[in-house]
PDB file of C-alpha atoms and ligand atoms in Angstrom:
ATOM      1  CA  UNK W  27      17.626  30.603 -34.210  1.00 96.00           C
ATOM      2  CA  UNK W  28      14.853  32.614 -35.878  1.00 97.00           C
ATOM      3  CA  UNK W  29      15.723  35.884 -37.553  1.00 98.00           C
ATOM      4  CA  UNK W  30      14.339  38.614 -39.814  1.00 98.00           C
ATOM      5  CA  UNK W  31      16.342  40.335 -42.547  1.00 98.00           C
ATOM      6  CA  UNK W  32      14.828  43.783 -42.863  1.00 98.00           C
ATOM      7  CA  UNK W  33      15.622  46.273 -45.600  1.00 98.00           C
ATOM      8  CA  UNK W  34      14.319  47.979 -48.738  1.00 98.00           C
ATOM      9  CA  UNK W  35      13.871  46.197 -52.088  1.00 98.00           C
ATOM     10  CA  UNK W  36      17.316  45.303 -53.426  1.00 98.00           C
ATOM     11  CA  UNK W  37      19.079  45.588 -50.058  1.00 98.00           C
ATOM     12  CA  UNK W  38      20.497  42.073 -50.406  1.00 98.00           C
ATOM     13  CA  UNK W  39      18.115  40.144 -48.149  1.00 98.00           C
ATOM     14  CA  UNK W  40      17.667  37.211 -50.538  1.00 97.00           C
ATOM     15  CA  UNK W  41      21.385  37.033 -51.314  1.00 97.00           C
ATOM     16  CA  UNK W  42      22.321  36.816 -47.641  1.00 98.00           C
ATOM     17  CA  UNK W  43      19.441  34.498 -46.733  1.00 98.00           C
ATOM     18  CA  UNK W  44      20.555  32.013 -49.422  1.00 96.00           C
ATOM     19  CA  UNK W  45      24.054  31.933 -47.928  1.00 96.00           C
ATOM     20  CA  UNK W  46      22.790  31.506 -44.374  1.00 97.00           C
ATOM     21  CA  UNK W  47      20.552  28.676 -45.529  1.00 96.00           C
ATOM     22  CA  UNK W  48      23.452  26.897 -47.235  1.00 95.00           C
ATOM     23  CA  UNK W  49      25.934  27.355 -44.384  1.00 97.00           C
ATOM     24  CA  UNK W  50      23.729  27.086 -41.299  1.00 96.00           C
ATOM     25  CA  UNK W  51      20.770  24.975 -42.473  1.00 95.00           C
ATOM     26  CA  UNK W  52      18.269  27.635 -41.449  1.00 96.00           C
ATOM     27  CA  UNK W  53      15.230  27.827 -43.728  1.00 97.00           C
ATOM     28  CA  UNK W  54      14.830  30.891 -45.953  1.00 97.00           C
ATOM     29  CA  UNK W  55      11.223  32.062 -45.950  1.00 98.00           C
ATOM     30  CA  UNK W  56      10.916  34.555 -48.787  1.00 98.00           C
ATOM     31  CA  UNK W  57       7.339  35.781 -49.078  1.00 98.00           C
ATOM     32  CA  UNK W  58       8.197  37.284 -52.482  1.00 97.00           C
ATOM     33  CA  UNK W  59       9.325  33.850 -53.753  1.00 96.00           C
ATOM     34  CA  UNK W  60       6.269  32.188 -52.226  1.00 97.00           C
ATOM     35  CA  UNK W  61       3.964  34.684 -53.929  1.00 98.00           C
ATOM     36  CA  UNK W  62       5.748  34.337 -57.287  1.00 96.00           C
ATOM     37  CA  UNK W  63       5.286  30.543 -57.021  1.00 95.00           C
ATOM     38  CA  UNK W  64       1.584  31.112 -56.281  1.00 97.00           C
ATOM     39  CA  UNK W  65       1.244  33.396 -59.314  1.00 97.00           C
ATOM     40  CA  UNK W  66       2.948  30.798 -61.510  1.00 95.00           C
ATOM     41  CA  UNK W  67       0.700  28.000 -60.261  1.00 97.00           C
ATOM     42  CA  UNK W  68      -2.415  30.116 -60.834  1.00 97.00           C
ATOM     43  CA  UNK W  69      -3.749  29.443 -57.307  1.00 97.00           C
ATOM     44  CA  UNK W  70      -6.397  31.688 -55.752  1.00 96.00           C
ATOM     45  CA  UNK W  71      -3.679  33.508 -53.807  1.00 97.00           C
ATOM     46  CA  UNK W  72      -1.628  33.928 -56.970  1.00 97.00           C
ATOM     47  CA  UNK W  73      -4.582  35.403 -58.838  1.00 98.00           C
ATOM     48  CA  UNK W  74      -5.145  37.930 -56.059  1.00 97.00           C
ATOM     49  CA  UNK W  75      -1.466  38.849 -55.744  1.00 98.00           C
ATOM     50  CA  UNK W  76      -0.408  39.137 -59.399  1.00 97.00           C
ATOM     51  CA  UNK W  77      -1.607  42.657 -60.235  1.00 97.00           C
ATOM     52  CA  UNK W  78      -0.644  44.025 -56.827  1.00 98.00           C
ATOM     53  CA  UNK W  79       2.918  42.744 -57.195  1.00 97.00           C
ATOM     54  CA  UNK W  80       3.271  44.059 -60.729  1.00 96.00           C
ATOM     55  CA  UNK W  81       2.219  47.494 -59.455  1.00 96.00           C
ATOM     56  CA  UNK W  82       4.753  47.337 -56.600  1.00 97.00           C
ATOM     57  CA  UNK W  83       2.110  47.577 -53.882  1.00 97.00           C
ATOM     58  CA  UNK W  84       1.697  45.366 -50.835  1.00 98.00           C
ATOM     59  CA  UNK W  85      -0.477  42.258 -50.797  1.00 98.00           C
ATOM     60  CA  UNK W  86      -3.145  42.426 -47.999  1.00 98.00           C
ATOM     61  CA  UNK W  87      -1.942  41.529 -44.511  1.00 98.00           C
ATOM     62  CA  UNK W  88      -4.471  38.714 -43.912  1.00 98.00           C
ATOM     63  CA  UNK W  89      -3.210  36.801 -46.946  1.00 97.00           C
ATOM     64  CA  UNK W  90       0.436  37.239 -45.958  1.00 98.00           C
ATOM     65  CA  UNK W  91      -0.110  36.295 -42.337  1.00 97.00           C
ATOM     66  CA  UNK W  92      -1.877  33.046 -43.154  1.00 96.00           C
ATOM     67  CA  UNK W  93       0.780  32.202 -45.765  1.00 97.00           C
ATOM     68  CA  UNK W  94       3.590  32.574 -43.199  1.00 97.00           C
ATOM     69  CA  UNK W  95       1.656  30.964 -40.372  1.00 96.00           C
ATOM     70  CA  UNK W  96       1.157  27.782 -42.409  1.00 95.00           C
ATOM     71  CA  UNK W  97       4.792  27.732 -43.516  1.00 96.00           C
ATOM     72  CA  UNK W  98       6.293  28.270 -40.046  1.00 95.00           C
ATOM     73  CA  UNK W  99       4.187  25.408 -38.693  1.00 92.00           C
ATOM     74  CA  UNK W 100       5.920  22.929 -41.030  1.00 95.00           C
ATOM     75  CA  UNK W 101       8.492  20.650 -39.353  1.00 95.00           C
ATOM     76  CA  UNK W 102      11.571  21.883 -41.294  1.00 95.00           C
ATOM     77  CA  UNK W 103      11.186  25.343 -39.719  1.00 95.00           C
ATOM     78  CA  UNK W 104      12.041  23.871 -36.310  1.00 93.00           C
ATOM     79  CA  UNK W 105      15.703  24.139 -37.449  1.00 91.00           C
ATOM     80  CA  UNK W 106      15.348  27.913 -37.437  1.00 96.00           C
ATOM     81  CA  UNK W 107      14.172  30.281 -40.123  1.00 98.00           C
ATOM     82  CA  UNK W 108      15.162  33.469 -41.875  1.00 98.00           C
ATOM     83  CA  UNK W 109      12.267  35.741 -42.749  1.00 98.00           C
ATOM     84  CA  UNK W 110      13.061  37.562 -45.987  1.00 98.00           C
ATOM     85  CA  UNK W 111      10.351  40.032 -47.016  1.00 98.00           C
ATOM     86  CA  UNK W 112       8.076  39.509 -43.994  1.00 98.00           C
ATOM     87  CA  UNK W 113       6.874  41.307 -41.914  1.00 98.00           C
ATOM     88  CA  UNK W 114       6.377  44.419 -44.055  1.00 98.00           C
ATOM     89  CA  UNK W 115       3.698  46.202 -42.020  1.00 98.00           C
ATOM     90  CA  UNK W 116       3.093  46.712 -38.350  1.00 97.00           C
ATOM     91  CA  UNK W 117      -0.010  44.506 -38.535  1.00 98.00           C
ATOM     92  CA  UNK W 118       2.181  41.687 -39.924  1.00 98.00           C
ATOM     93  CA  UNK W 119       4.764  42.214 -37.160  1.00 98.00           C
ATOM     94  CA  UNK W 120       2.097  42.028 -34.455  1.00 98.00           C
ATOM     95  CA  UNK W 121       0.617  38.893 -36.045  1.00 98.00           C
ATOM     96  CA  UNK W 122       4.094  37.347 -36.175  1.00 98.00           C
ATOM     97  CA  UNK W 123       4.634  38.001 -32.461  1.00 97.00           C
ATOM     98  CA  UNK W 124       1.324  36.303 -31.742  1.00 97.00           C
ATOM     99  CA  UNK W 125       1.981  33.236 -33.879  1.00 95.00           C
ATOM    100  CA  UNK W 126       5.453  32.765 -32.369  1.00 95.00           C
ATOM    101  CA  UNK W 127       4.126  33.097 -28.809  1.00 94.00           C
ATOM    102  CA  UNK W 128       1.408  30.547 -29.587  1.00 92.00           C
ATOM    103  CA  UNK W 129       3.934  27.952 -30.776  1.00 89.00           C
ATOM    104  CA  UNK W 130       6.561  28.653 -28.095  1.00 91.00           C
ATOM    105  CA  UNK W 131       9.040  30.116 -30.599  1.00 94.00           C
ATOM    106  CA  UNK W 132      10.965  33.336 -30.367  1.00 94.00           C
ATOM    107  CA  UNK W 133      12.594  35.930 -32.559  1.00 96.00           C
ATOM    108  CA  UNK W 134      16.335  36.046 -31.883  1.00 96.00           C
ATOM    109  CA  UNK W 135      17.498  38.903 -34.105  1.00 97.00           C
ATOM    110  CA  UNK W 136      16.142  41.440 -36.555  1.00 98.00           C
ATOM    111  CA  UNK W 137      18.937  42.529 -38.873  1.00 98.00           C
ATOM    112  CA  UNK W 138      18.563  45.840 -40.640  1.00 98.00           C
ATOM    113  CA  UNK W 139      20.361  46.130 -43.980  1.00 98.00           C
ATOM    114  CA  UNK W 140      20.931  49.780 -44.803  1.00 96.00           C
ATOM    115  CA  UNK W 141      21.558  50.771 -48.454  1.00 97.00           C
ATOM    116  CA  UNK W 142      21.394  54.136 -50.334  1.00 94.00           C
ATOM    117  CA  UNK W 143      18.437  54.551 -52.657  1.00 92.00           C
ATOM    118  CA  UNK W 144      20.587  55.090 -55.755  1.00 92.00           C
ATOM    119  CA  UNK W 145      22.433  51.845 -55.143  1.00 97.00           C
ATOM    120  CA  UNK W 146      19.112  50.048 -54.661  1.00 97.00           C
ATOM    121  CA  UNK W 147      17.847  50.980 -58.115  1.00 96.00           C
ATOM    122  CA  UNK W 148      21.105  49.845 -59.694  1.00 97.00           C
ATOM    123  CA  UNK W 149      20.878  46.536 -57.856  1.00 97.00           C
ATOM    124  CA  UNK W 150      17.237  46.006 -58.825  1.00 97.00           C
ATOM    125  CA  UNK W 151      17.552  46.735 -62.539  1.00 96.00           C
ATOM    126  CA  UNK W 152      20.596  44.425 -62.861  1.00 97.00           C
ATOM    127  CA  UNK W 153      19.106  41.538 -60.905  1.00 98.00           C
ATOM    128  CA  UNK W 154      18.447  38.123 -62.482  1.00 98.00           C
ATOM    129  CA  UNK W 155      17.837  34.631 -61.135  1.00 97.00           C
ATOM    130  CA  UNK W 156      18.472  31.058 -62.209  1.00 97.00           C
ATOM    131  CA  UNK W 157      15.133  29.737 -63.463  1.00 96.00           C
ATOM    132  CA  UNK W 158      15.920  26.243 -62.170  1.00 96.00           C
ATOM    133  CA  UNK W 159      17.460  26.631 -58.698  1.00 94.00           C
ATOM    134  CA  UNK W 160      16.665  30.246 -57.821  1.00 93.00           C
ATOM    135  CA  UNK W 161      20.241  31.394 -57.233  1.00 95.00           C
ATOM    136  CA  UNK W 162      20.461  35.167 -57.498  1.00 96.00           C
ATOM    137  CA  UNK W 163      22.830  37.062 -59.808  1.00 97.00           C
ATOM    138  CA  UNK W 164      23.581  40.618 -60.950  1.00 98.00           C
ATOM    139  CA  UNK W 165      24.722  42.008 -64.312  1.00 98.00           C
ATOM    140  CA  UNK W 166      27.532  43.935 -62.658  1.00 97.00           C
ATOM    141  CA  UNK W 167      27.989  42.732 -59.081  1.00 97.00           C
ATOM    142  CA  UNK W 168      27.553  38.970 -59.324  1.00 97.00           C
ATOM    143  CA  UNK W 169      27.927  37.465 -62.760  1.00 98.00           C
ATOM    144  CA  UNK W 170      27.969  33.664 -63.118  1.00 98.00           C
ATOM    145  CA  UNK W 171      31.554  32.294 -63.305  1.00 98.00           C
ATOM    146  CA  UNK W 172      30.831  31.079 -66.836  1.00 98.00           C
ATOM    147  CA  UNK W 173      28.666  33.539 -68.768  1.00 96.00           C
ATOM    148  CA  UNK W 174      25.118  32.259 -69.191  1.00 97.00           C
ATOM    149  CA  UNK W 175      25.570  29.180 -66.974  1.00 98.00           C
ATOM    150  CA  UNK W 176      24.337  28.935 -63.362  1.00 98.00           C
ATOM    151  CA  UNK W 177      27.248  28.342 -60.948  1.00 97.00           C
ATOM    152  CA  UNK W 178      25.138  26.131 -58.720  1.00 96.00           C
ATOM    153  CA  UNK W 179      23.085  23.894 -61.033  1.00 98.00           C
ATOM    154  CA  UNK W 180      24.490  24.444 -64.536  1.00 98.00           C
ATOM    155  CA  UNK W 181      21.174  25.631 -65.972  1.00 98.00           C
ATOM    156  CA  UNK W 182      21.266  28.059 -68.877  1.00 98.00           C
ATOM    157  CA  UNK W 183      17.890  29.578 -68.183  1.00 98.00           C
ATOM    158  CA  UNK W 184      17.537  32.757 -66.199  1.00 98.00           C
ATOM    159  CA  UNK W 185      14.602  34.988 -65.337  1.00 97.00           C
ATOM    160  CA  UNK W 186      14.121  38.665 -64.605  1.00 97.00           C
ATOM    161  CA  UNK W 187      11.255  39.921 -62.470  1.00 96.00           C
ATOM    162  CA  UNK W 188       8.589  42.026 -64.142  1.00 93.00           C
ATOM    163  CA  UNK W 189       8.593  44.432 -61.186  1.00 96.00           C
ATOM    164  CA  UNK W 190      12.382  44.970 -61.316  1.00 97.00           C
ATOM    165  CA  UNK W 191      12.278  48.231 -63.267  1.00 95.00           C
ATOM    166  CA  UNK W 192      12.987  51.821 -62.249  1.00 93.00           C
ATOM    167  CA  UNK W 193       9.314  52.828 -62.499  1.00 94.00           C
ATOM    168  CA  UNK W 194       7.823  50.119 -60.232  1.00 96.00           C
ATOM    169  CA  UNK W 195      10.797  50.598 -57.946  1.00 96.00           C
ATOM    170  CA  UNK W 196       9.431  54.040 -57.046  1.00 96.00           C
ATOM    171  CA  UNK W 197       6.150  52.547 -55.791  1.00 97.00           C
ATOM    172  CA  UNK W 198       7.999  49.777 -53.959  1.00 97.00           C
ATOM    173  CA  UNK W 199      10.263  52.313 -52.221  1.00 97.00           C
ATOM    174  CA  UNK W 200       7.266  54.430 -51.235  1.00 97.00           C
ATOM    175  CA  UNK W 201       5.568  51.342 -49.777  1.00 98.00           C
ATOM    176  CA  UNK W 202       8.771  50.513 -47.907  1.00 98.00           C
ATOM    177  CA  UNK W 203       9.068  53.991 -46.401  1.00 97.00           C
ATOM    178  CA  UNK W 204       5.411  54.326 -45.429  1.00 98.00           C
ATOM    179  CA  UNK W 205       4.693  50.810 -44.223  1.00 98.00           C
ATOM    180  CA  UNK W 206       7.884  48.875 -43.501  1.00 98.00           C
ATOM    181  CA  UNK W 207      10.336  51.427 -42.120  1.00 97.00           C
ATOM    182  CA  UNK W 208       8.141  51.951 -39.016  1.00 97.00           C
ATOM    183  CA  UNK W 209       9.098  48.386 -38.054  1.00 98.00           C
ATOM    184  CA  UNK W 210      12.610  49.594 -37.222  1.00 98.00           C
ATOM    185  CA  UNK W 211      11.530  51.470 -34.053  1.00 97.00           C
ATOM    186  CA  UNK W 212       9.098  48.623 -33.312  1.00 97.00           C
ATOM    187  CA  UNK W 213      11.944  46.104 -33.105  1.00 98.00           C
ATOM    188  CA  UNK W 214      14.426  48.571 -31.599  1.00 97.00           C
ATOM    189  CA  UNK W 215      12.042  48.969 -28.674  1.00 97.00           C
ATOM    190  CA  UNK W 216      12.073  45.188 -28.194  1.00 95.00           C
ATOM    191  CA  UNK W 217      15.888  45.219 -28.069  1.00 95.00           C
ATOM    192  CA  UNK W 218      16.356  42.800 -31.001  1.00 96.00           C
ATOM    193  CA  UNK W 219      17.388  45.205 -33.793  1.00 98.00           C
ATOM    194  CA  UNK W 220      20.956  45.058 -35.153  1.00 98.00           C
ATOM    195  CA  UNK W 221      22.284  47.004 -38.127  1.00 97.00           C
ATOM    196  CA  UNK W 222      24.732  45.869 -40.816  1.00 98.00           C
ATOM    197  CA  UNK W 223      26.271  47.942 -43.606  1.00 98.00           C
ATOM    198  CA  UNK W 224      24.309  46.840 -46.663  1.00 98.00           C
ATOM    199  CA  UNK W 225      26.462  49.052 -48.916  1.00 98.00           C
ATOM    200  CA  UNK W 226      29.490  46.838 -48.331  1.00 98.00           C
ATOM    201  CA  UNK W 227      30.471  44.016 -50.703  1.00 97.00           C
ATOM    202  CA  UNK W 228      28.398  40.812 -50.355  1.00 97.00           C
ATOM    203  CA  UNK W 229      31.117  38.897 -48.455  1.00 98.00           C
ATOM    204  CA  UNK W 230      31.553  41.718 -45.968  1.00 98.00           C
ATOM    205  CA  UNK W 231      27.794  41.997 -45.380  1.00 98.00           C
ATOM    206  CA  UNK W 232      27.733  38.253 -44.780  1.00 98.00           C
ATOM    207  CA  UNK W 233      30.627  38.519 -42.327  1.00 98.00           C
ATOM    208  CA  UNK W 234      28.781  41.224 -40.380  1.00 98.00           C
ATOM    209  CA  UNK W 235      25.580  39.145 -40.234  1.00 98.00           C
ATOM    210  CA  UNK W 236      27.474  36.073 -39.003  1.00 98.00           C
ATOM    211  CA  UNK W 237      29.109  38.248 -36.326  1.00 98.00           C
ATOM    212  CA  UNK W 238      25.665  39.396 -35.139  1.00 97.00           C
ATOM    213  CA  UNK W 239      24.408  35.781 -35.038  1.00 97.00           C
ATOM    214  CA  UNK W 240      27.528  34.613 -33.179  1.00 96.00           C
ATOM    215  CA  UNK W 241      26.786  37.100 -30.407  1.00 92.00           C
ATOM    216  CA  UNK W 242      23.085  36.200 -30.218  1.00 84.00           C
TER     217      UNK W 242
HETATM  218  P1  LIG R   3      12.153  42.570 -52.748  1.00 74.17           P
HETATM  219  O1  LIG R   3      12.975  41.382 -52.310  1.00 74.17           O
HETATM  220  O2  LIG R   3      12.673  43.191 -53.970  1.00 74.17           O
HETATM  221  O3  LIG R   3      11.923  43.550 -51.623  1.00 74.17           O
HETATM  222  P2  LIG R   3       9.969  40.695 -52.670  1.00 74.17           P
HETATM  223  O4  LIG R   3      10.369  39.589 -53.556  1.00 74.17           O
HETATM  224  O5  LIG R   3      10.164  40.535 -51.198  1.00 74.17           O
HETATM  225  O6  LIG R   3      10.700  42.028 -53.148  1.00 74.17           O
HETATM  226  O7  LIG R   3       8.434  41.075 -52.889  1.00 74.17           O
HETATM  227  C1  LIG R   3       7.887  41.239 -54.181  1.00 74.17           C
HETATM  228  C2  LIG R   3       6.457  41.722 -54.050  1.00 74.17           C
HETATM  229  O8  LIG R   3       5.663  40.737 -53.375  1.00 74.17           O
HETATM  230  C3  LIG R   3       6.267  42.993 -53.209  1.00 74.17           C
HETATM  231  O9  LIG R   3       6.454  44.175 -53.974  1.00 74.17           O
HETATM  232  C4  LIG R   3       4.815  42.834 -52.733  1.00 74.17           C
HETATM  233  O10 LIG R   3       3.900  43.130 -53.769  1.00 74.17           O
HETATM  234  C5  LIG R   3       4.727  41.340 -52.480  1.00 74.17           C
HETATM  235  N1  LIG R   3       5.091  40.971 -51.084  1.00 74.17           N
HETATM  236  C6  LIG R   3       6.131  40.186 -50.690  1.00 74.17           C
HETATM  237  N2  LIG R   3       6.155  40.044 -49.367  1.00 74.17           N
HETATM  238  C7  LIG R   3       5.098  40.756 -48.889  1.00 74.17           C
HETATM  239  C8  LIG R   3       4.571  41.015 -47.584  1.00 74.17           C
HETATM  240  N3  LIG R   3       5.158  40.512 -46.490  1.00 74.17           N
HETATM  241  N4  LIG R   3       3.463  41.796 -47.495  1.00 74.17           N
HETATM  242  C9  LIG R   3       2.868  42.293 -48.579  1.00 74.17           C
HETATM  243  N5  LIG R   3       3.298  42.104 -49.822  1.00 74.17           N
HETATM  244  C10 LIG R   3       4.402  41.340 -49.999  1.00 74.17           C
HETATM  245  P1  LIG R   4      16.503  41.768 -51.853  1.00 74.17           P
HETATM  246  O1  LIG R   4      16.202  40.327 -51.573  1.00 74.17           O
HETATM  247  O2  LIG R   4      16.764  42.551 -50.583  1.00 74.17           O
HETATM  248  O3  LIG R   4      15.487  42.445 -52.733  1.00 74.17           O
HETATM  249  P2  LIG R   4      18.742  40.719 -53.457  1.00 74.17           P
HETATM  250  O4  LIG R   4      19.480  39.851 -52.487  1.00 74.17           O
HETATM  251  O5  LIG R   4      17.898  40.052 -54.469  1.00 74.17           O
HETATM  252  O6  LIG R   4      17.892  41.835 -52.635  1.00 74.17           O
HETATM  253  O7  LIG R   4      19.810  41.667 -54.166  1.00 74.17           O
HETATM  254  C1  LIG R   4      19.428  42.550 -55.213  1.00 74.17           C
HETATM  255  C2  LIG R   4      20.484  42.507 -56.307  1.00 74.17           C
HETATM  256  O8  LIG R   4      21.690  43.122 -55.831  1.00 74.17           O
HETATM  257  C3  LIG R   4      20.865  41.113 -56.751  1.00 74.17           C
HETATM  258  O9  LIG R   4      21.096  41.124 -58.145  1.00 74.17           O
HETATM  259  C4  LIG R   4      22.166  40.811 -55.985  1.00 74.17           C
HETATM  260  O10 LIG R   4      23.034  39.963 -56.725  1.00 74.17           O
HETATM  261  C5  LIG R   4      22.781  42.193 -55.818  1.00 74.17           C
HETATM  262  N1  LIG R   4      23.442  42.374 -54.512  1.00 74.17           N
HETATM  263  C6  LIG R   4      23.090  41.832 -53.321  1.00 74.17           C
HETATM  264  N2  LIG R   4      23.937  42.238 -52.335  1.00 74.17           N
HETATM  265  C7  LIG R   4      24.835  43.063 -52.919  1.00 74.17           C
HETATM  266  C8  LIG R   4      25.975  43.812 -52.428  1.00 74.17           C
HETATM  267  N3  LIG R   4      26.319  43.784 -51.134  1.00 74.17           N
HETATM  268  N4  LIG R   4      26.666  44.563 -53.331  1.00 74.17           N
HETATM  269  C9  LIG R   4      26.292  44.607 -54.642  1.00 74.17           C
HETATM  270  N5  LIG R   4      25.242  43.925 -55.172  1.00 74.17           N
HETATM  271  C10 LIG R   4      24.512  43.161 -54.317  1.00 74.17           C
HETATM  272 ZN1  LIG R   5      20.815  27.310 -60.922  1.00 74.17          ZN
END
């Protein structure tokens, strides 16, 4: 099964995608994570993306489309993938349709995660991640079981994203509204859009997503 998790920054896409990957073996394709890896490695893509990401704006469509096209073509994605952070513009959505059609794949579900803007900012400013295995945490909503130690890999090193601040969040939300929200009617018209309550607790959101997938 191939799905998209669609929602504003901080909606919980990464959190839910990690769980689906662990439980169902689907591959999480987070364009944000891929870009942050590119920035860290200093590749040409990373050099182009760095300033744009720090400002909270969107990286150009052509770069994103070729990044995803190469990734989806890799053999592990045959197990099914979860797009987390892509597509973010109509041009990306159209390009995705084309690349799937070309490789005989299809999109099974697009799951919209709806969350109030105030809650989003609180989620974003409290977000941190294990530096070693990438597991996501939150100062208030998902602390590690032992303070300062990753539940999954035992690492004591965590990172916070430079763009996870209230100021950049405003630009990211504006980009979401102007460029990504129009994808909701795009997918509704195709009959693949399902909504879950992103304001619910993480376990409940997960339960709702699994229910959608079970009916697919
Ligand atoms: P969040 O999960 O908080 O919504 P991401 O990690 O998905 O944020 O993305 C971080 C940044 O990476 C975005 O603000 C944007 O600059 C860039 N980015 C990620 N995915 C895309 C995409 N599909 N198109 C354009 N830019 C992207
Ligand atoms: P996204 O990938 O959509 O930007 P994340 O999955 O990274 O969002 O979640 C943003 C932050 O909010 C993380 O710190 C995460 O632990 C926390 N979070 C995720 N889902 C929920 C939820 N349902 N309730 C409260 N906090 C949540
Ligand atoms: Zn870890």
